[in-house]
Amino acid sequence: MPDQSPQRPELILAERLNTLLDVVEAEGGQRYTFPDIKKAVEDRGLHISRQRWHYMRAGTGPMTPDTNLLEALADFFGVPAAFLTDADAKTPERVAAQLDLLRAMREAEVRSFAARTLTSDLSPETLREIRDIIDETLTRQSREAHDAE
C-alpha cells in the first residue's frame, strides 16, 4: 500500500520550482541558470545564495520561511505567489497546459523510439502487441498524472 503521508513542504517547493524551470524551457525559453535567479531576486532587494537555491531545488534543506523570497521567485516565473507558498495551491493554468504538452511530446517520443527500434525482426502481431502495451501504459500514466493534480 503506498505511503499516504503528506509530502514535506520543502519537497513540494522543490517539485514546483523544478516544474517551473521545465515549463519555461518548454515554452521556448532557455533554461534559467542560478545567475538569472540571483539577479531577479537581487532586483527585488533580496539575496539568495547558490547553496540555498540548491537546497530549495533539491528539497534537502529546511523549508524557507522567507515569503518575500518566495514571492520574488513567483513573480520571476509569472505564477501566483501561493503556488510557492501554499502546499494546497492549484497548479496555474499556464503551467498545467505546458505540463500536458510536455507529457504528449514525451509520449510521442516513446512511440517513435519504439517504432524505430523494434521494427526490424518482429512479426506484425508482436509489433501490434508492443504498441498496445505502450499505449495502455502511457494512457494510464497520463490519467494518474491528471488525478494527482
mmCIF file of C-alpha atoms in Angstrom, residues 3-67:
data_model
loop_
_atom_site.group_PDB
_atom_site.id
_atom_site.type_symbol
_atom_site.label_atom_id
_atom_site.label_comp_id
_atom_site.label_asym_id
_atom_site.label_seq_id
_atom_site.Cartn_x
_atom_site.Cartn_y
_atom_site.Cartn_z
ATOM 1 C CA ASP A 3 2.535 5.850 1.667
ATOM 2 C CA GLN A 4 -0.320 8.337 2.082
ATOM 3 C CA SER A 5 1.525 10.658 4.477
ATOM 4 C CA PRO A 6 1.604 14.306 3.438
ATOM 5 C CA GLN A 7 4.643 15.369 1.478
ATOM 6 C CA ARG A 8 7.076 17.646 3.295
ATOM 7 C CA PRO A 9 6.691 21.340 2.334
ATOM 8 C CA GLU A 10 10.312 21.651 1.209
ATOM 9 C CA LEU A 11 9.797 18.746 -1.231
ATOM 10 C CA ILE A 12 6.623 20.328 -2.594
ATOM 11 C CA LEU A 13 8.510 23.590 -3.125
ATOM 12 C CA ALA A 14 11.387 21.762 -4.830
ATOM 13 C CA GLU A 15 8.997 19.962 -7.169
ATOM 14 C CA ARG A 16 7.246 23.215 -8.057
ATOM 15 C CA LEU A 17 10.475 25.138 -8.663
ATOM 16 C CA ASN A 18 11.792 22.382 -10.918
ATOM 17 C CA THR A 19 8.451 22.230 -12.735
ATOM 18 C CA LEU A 20 8.604 25.978 -13.370
ATOM 19 C CA LEU A 21 12.130 25.663 -14.726
ATOM 20 C CA ASP A 22 10.966 22.888 -17.085
ATOM 21 C CA VAL A 23 7.914 24.861 -18.188
ATOM 22 C CA VAL A 24 9.992 27.939 -19.058
ATOM 23 C CA GLU A 25 12.256 25.765 -21.181
ATOM 24 C CA ALA A 26 9.249 24.063 -22.808
ATOM 25 C CA GLU A 27 7.763 27.447 -23.685
ATOM 26 C CA GLY A 28 10.772 28.026 -25.894
ATOM 27 C CA GLY A 29 12.935 29.882 -23.451
ATOM 28 C CA GLN A 30 16.393 28.946 -22.343
ATOM 29 C CA ARG A 31 16.835 27.107 -19.088
ATOM 30 C CA TYR A 32 17.345 29.597 -16.296
ATOM 31 C CA THR A 33 20.679 29.458 -14.532
ATOM 32 C CA PHE A 34 21.483 30.407 -10.970
ATOM 33 C CA PRO A 35 22.820 33.831 -12.047
ATOM 34 C CA ASP A 36 19.425 34.535 -13.699
ATOM 35 C CA ILE A 37 17.616 33.625 -10.475
ATOM 36 C CA LYS A 38 20.065 35.557 -8.307
ATOM 37 C CA LYS A 39 19.699 38.712 -10.429
ATOM 38 C CA ALA A 40 15.893 38.565 -10.325
ATOM 39 C CA VAL A 41 15.961 38.170 -6.546
ATOM 40 C CA GLU A 42 18.542 40.925 -6.095
ATOM 41 C CA ASP A 43 16.457 43.238 -8.307
ATOM 42 C CA ARG A 44 13.840 42.948 -5.549
ATOM 43 C CA GLY A 45 16.395 43.902 -2.888
ATOM 44 C CA LEU A 46 16.745 40.344 -1.616
ATOM 45 C CA HIS A 47 19.562 37.804 -1.525
ATOM 46 C CA ILE A 48 19.820 34.134 -2.386
ATOM 47 C CA SER A 49 22.992 32.093 -2.199
ATOM 48 C CA ARG A 50 23.849 29.332 -4.630
ATOM 49 C CA GLN A 51 23.701 26.861 -1.735
ATOM 50 C CA ARG A 52 20.229 27.986 -0.669
ATOM 51 C CA TRP A 53 18.958 27.762 -4.280
ATOM 52 C CA HIS A 54 20.382 24.247 -4.494
ATOM 53 C CA TYR A 55 18.660 23.211 -1.250
ATOM 54 C CA MET A 56 15.380 24.746 -2.393
ATOM 55 C CA ARG A 57 15.508 22.887 -5.737
ATOM 56 C CA ALA A 58 16.576 19.617 -4.134
ATOM 57 C CA GLY A 59 14.194 19.823 -1.170
ATOM 58 C CA THR A 60 17.035 18.803 1.111
ATOM 59 C CA GLY A 61 17.195 21.856 3.341
ATOM 60 C CA PRO A 62 14.624 23.287 5.712
ATOM 61 C CA MET A 63 11.588 24.941 4.187
ATOM 62 C CA THR A 64 12.381 28.586 3.583
ATOM 63 C CA PRO A 65 10.186 30.809 5.757
ATOM 64 C CA ASP A 66 11.141 33.882 3.681
ATOM 65 C CA THR A 67 7.851 34.735 1.961
#
